[in-house]
Amino acid sequence: QVQLVESGGGLVQAGGSLRLSCAASGRTFSNYAMGWFRQAPGKAREFVAAIRWVGGSTDYADSVKGRFTISRDSAKNTVYLQMNSLKPEDTAVYYCAAARSGSYYHPGSYDYWGQGTQVTVSS
């Protein structure tokens, strides 16, 4: 059974940092792209960052470039999202997902999703 389990969310003041983790299990993800998405109340789920498991190429939404860093640890089958200089507008539920193919900017391309972790940034 495929599982993506996020952790690391919480409450932080503006300007602070958090590191989210996504532990993947249940299959080999070597041919997958791993993505982070977020969804704020009343808004659509939006792309945050993605990384290809093989090669490690990354991409980011413009809104988080220079502040967030996505990485992976193949030995631990875990993907991370380091979030620095957090802003109140970063407040959302953050989801980890895995895509076998397709554009990793689009939620519809993803085959597996985690349950999400809440990130709240106070001003």
C-alpha positions as YAML, in Angstrom:
chain: A
units: angstrom
residues:
- id: 1
  name: GLN
  ca: [0.00, 0.00, 0.00]
- id: 2
  name: VAL
  ca: [1.45, 3.33, -1.07]
- id: 3
  name: GLN
  ca: [1.70, 5.91, 1.68]
- id: 4
  name: LEU
  ca: [2.92, 9.49, 1.74]
- id: 5
  name: VAL
  ca: [3.03, 10.85, 5.27]
- id: 6
  name: GLU
  ca: [3.72, 14.53, 5.86]
- id: 7
  name: SER
  ca: [4.99, 16.01, 9.10]
- id: 8
  name: GLY
  ca: [6.60, 19.19, 10.37]
- id: 9
  name: GLY
  ca: [3.78, 21.67, 10.07]
- id: 10
  name: GLY
  ca: [2.88, 24.08, 12.85]
- id: 11
  name: LEU
  ca: [2.46, 27.67, 13.93]
- id: 12
  name: VAL
  ca: [5.30, 30.11, 13.28]
- id: 13
  name: GLN
  ca: [5.73, 33.87, 13.28]
- id: 14
  name: ALA
  ca: [6.31, 35.77, 10.07]
- id: 15
  name: GLY
  ca: [9.98, 35.59, 9.11]
- id: 16
  name: GLY
  ca: [10.40, 32.21, 10.75]
- id: 17
  name: SER
  ca: [11.21, 28.80, 9.29]
- id: 18
  name: LEU
  ca: [9.74, 25.32, 9.16]
- id: 19
  name: ARG
  ca: [10.87, 22.09, 7.53]
- id: 20
  name: LEU
  ca: [8.22, 19.74, 6.20]
- id: 21
  name: SER
  ca: [8.95, 16.06, 5.65]
- id: 22
  name: CYS
  ca: [7.21, 13.53, 3.43]
- id: 23
  name: ALA
  ca: [7.97, 9.88, 4.12]
- id: 24
  name: ALA
  ca: [7.15, 7.68, 1.14]
- id: 25
  name: SER
  ca: [6.54, 3.93, 1.31]
- id: 26
  name: GLY
  ca: [4.81, 1.08, -0.47]
- id: 27
  name: ARG
  ca: [6.57, 1.21, -3.84]
- id: 28
  name: THR
  ca: [9.65, 2.39, -5.66]
- id: 29
  name: PHE
  ca: [9.46, 6.07, -6.51]
- id: 30
  name: SER
  ca: [12.64, 6.26, -8.57]
- id: 31
  name: ASN
  ca: [10.73, 7.14, -11.77]
- id: 32
  name: TYR
  ca: [8.52, 9.68, -10.05]
- id: 33
  name: ALA
  ca: [8.50, 13.39, -9.49]
- id: 34
  name: MET
  ca: [7.65, 14.40, -5.95]
- id: 35
  name: GLY
  ca: [5.71, 17.59, -5.44]
- id: 36
  name: TRP
  ca: [4.55, 19.88, -2.69]
- id: 37
  name: PHE
  ca: [1.23, 21.65, -3.05]
- id: 38
  name: ARG
  ca: [-0.71, 23.87, -0.69]
- id: 39
  name: GLN
  ca: [-4.32, 24.82, -0.25]
- id: 40
  name: ALA
  ca: [-5.60, 27.77, 1.73]
- id: 41
  name: PRO
  ca: [-9.26, 28.01, 2.82]
- id: 42
  name: GLY
  ca: [-11.51, 28.91, -0.08]
- id: 43
  name: LYS
  ca: [-8.69, 28.63, -2.61]
- id: 44
  name: ALA
  ca: [-7.62, 26.06, -5.17]
- id: 45
  name: ARG
  ca: [-4.73, 23.72, -4.50]
- id: 46
  name: GLU
  ca: [-1.58, 25.30, -5.87]
- id: 47
  name: PHE
  ca: [1.85, 24.06, -6.89]
- id: 48
  name: VAL
  ca: [4.70, 24.94, -4.55]
- id: 49
  name: ALA
  ca: [7.74, 22.88, -5.58]
- id: 50
  name: ALA
  ca: [8.75, 19.63, -7.21]
- id: 51
  name: ILE
  ca: [11.81, 17.41, -7.46]
- id: 52
  name: ARG
  ca: [12.61, 14.46, -9.68]
- id: 53
  name: TRP
  ca: [13.71, 11.51, -7.61]
- id: 54
  name: VAL
  ca: [16.39, 10.55, -10.13]
- id: 55
  name: GLY
  ca: [18.69, 13.42, -10.96]
- id: 56
  name: GLY
  ca: [17.23, 15.75, -8.37]
- id: 57
  name: SER
  ca: [16.13, 18.53, -10.72]
- id: 58
  name: THR
  ca: [13.84, 21.00, -8.99]
- id: 59
  name: ASP
  ca: [11.28, 23.66, -9.80]
- id: 60
  name: TYR
  ca: [9.42, 26.21, -7.72]
- id: 61
  name: ALA
  ca: [6.42, 28.46, -7.85]
- id: 62
  name: ASP
  ca: [7.44, 32.10, -8.28]
- id: 63
  name: SER
  ca: [5.85, 32.95, -4.94]
- id: 64
  name: VAL
  ca: [8.32, 30.76, -3.03]
- id: 65
  name: LYS
  ca: [11.50, 31.02, -5.10]
- id: 66
  name: GLY
  ca: [14.45, 32.03, -2.98]
- id: 67
  name: ARG
  ca: [12.61, 31.18, 0.25]
- id: 68
  name: PHE
  ca: [11.72, 27.47, -0.06]
- id: 69
  name: THR
  ca: [14.01, 24.57, -0.90]
- id: 70
  name: ILE
  ca: [12.89, 21.08, -1.87]
- id: 71
  name: SER
  ca: [15.24, 18.14, -1.40]
- id: 72
  name: ARG
  ca: [15.19, 14.37, -1.07]
- id: 73
  name: ASP
  ca: [17.01, 11.69, 0.87]
- id: 74
  name: SER
  ca: [16.96, 8.50, -1.17]
- id: 75
  name: ALA
  ca: [18.21, 6.36, 1.70]
- id: 76
  name: LYS
  ca: [15.27, 7.45, 3.84]
- id: 77
  name: ASN
  ca: [12.75, 7.64, 0.97]
- id: 78
  name: THR
  ca: [11.87, 11.09, 2.26]
- id: 79
  name: VAL
  ca: [11.29, 14.44, 0.59]
- id: 80
  name: TYR
  ca: [11.72, 17.71, 2.45]
- id: 81
  name: LEU
  ca: [10.50, 21.26, 2.04]
- id: 82
  name: GLN
  ca: [12.61, 23.79, 3.89]
- id: 83
  name: MET
  ca: [10.59, 26.99, 4.25]
- id: 84
  name: ASN
  ca: [12.37, 30.19, 5.28]
- id: 85
  name: SER
  ca: [11.24, 33.80, 5.56]
- id: 86
  name: LEU
  ca: [7.67, 32.65, 5.97]
- id: 87
  name: LYS
  ca: [4.84, 35.08, 5.31]
- id: 88
  name: PRO
  ca: [1.22, 35.07, 6.49]
- id: 89
  name: GLU
  ca: [0.17, 34.32, 2.90]
- id: 90
  name: ASP
  ca: [2.05, 31.00, 3.14]
- id: 91
  name: THR
  ca: [-0.61, 29.80, 5.57]
- id: 92
  name: ALA
  ca: [-2.22, 26.67, 4.13]
- id: 93
  name: VAL
  ca: [-2.45, 22.92, 4.34]
- id: 94
  name: TYR
  ca: [0.62, 21.53, 2.62]
- id: 95
  name: TYR
  ca: [0.41, 18.27, 0.70]
- id: 96
  name: CYS
  ca: [3.06, 15.94, -0.60]
- id: 97
  name: ALA
  ca: [2.34, 14.05, -3.82]
- id: 98
  name: ALA
  ca: [3.96, 11.67, -6.32]
- id: 99
  name: ALA
  ca: [3.57, 11.81, -10.11]
- id: 100
  name: ARG
  ca: [4.62, 9.09, -12.55]
- id: 101
  name: SER
  ca: [4.24, 11.31, -15.61]
- id: 102
  name: GLY
  ca: [2.71, 14.51, -16.90]
- id: 103
  name: SER
  ca: [3.27, 18.10, -15.92]
- id: 104
  name: TYR
  ca: [4.18, 18.27, -12.28]
- id: 105
  name: TYR
  ca: [2.68, 21.76, -12.04]
- id: 106
  name: HIS
  ca: [-0.81, 20.30, -12.19]
- id: 107
  name: PRO
  ca: [-2.47, 18.42, -9.32]
- id: 108
  name: GLY
  ca: [-4.18, 16.15, -11.83]
- id: 109
  name: SER
  ca: [-0.83, 14.65, -12.83]
- id: 110
  name: TYR
  ca: [-0.25, 13.17, -9.39]
- id: 111
  name: ASP
  ca: [-1.04, 9.57, -8.58]
- id: 112
  name: TYR
  ca: [-0.57, 9.58, -4.82]
- id: 113
  name: TRP
  ca: [-1.23, 12.18, -2.12]
- id: 114
  name: GLY
  ca: [-0.50, 12.55, 1.54]
- id: 115
  name: GLN
  ca: [-3.03, 13.64, 4.12]
- id: 116
  name: GLY
  ca: [-1.60, 17.14, 4.47]
- id: 117
  name: THR
  ca: [-0.01, 19.13, 7.26]
- id: 118
  name: GLN
  ca: [-1.17, 22.56, 8.46]
- id: 119
  name: VAL
  ca: [1.21, 25.51, 8.28]
- id: 120
  name: THR
  ca: [0.08, 28.72, 9.97]
- id: 121
  name: VAL
  ca: [2.14, 31.90, 9.80]
- id: 122
  name: SER
  ca: [1.15, 34.68, 12.17]
- id: 123
  name: SER
  ca: [1.85, 38.34, 11.44]
...
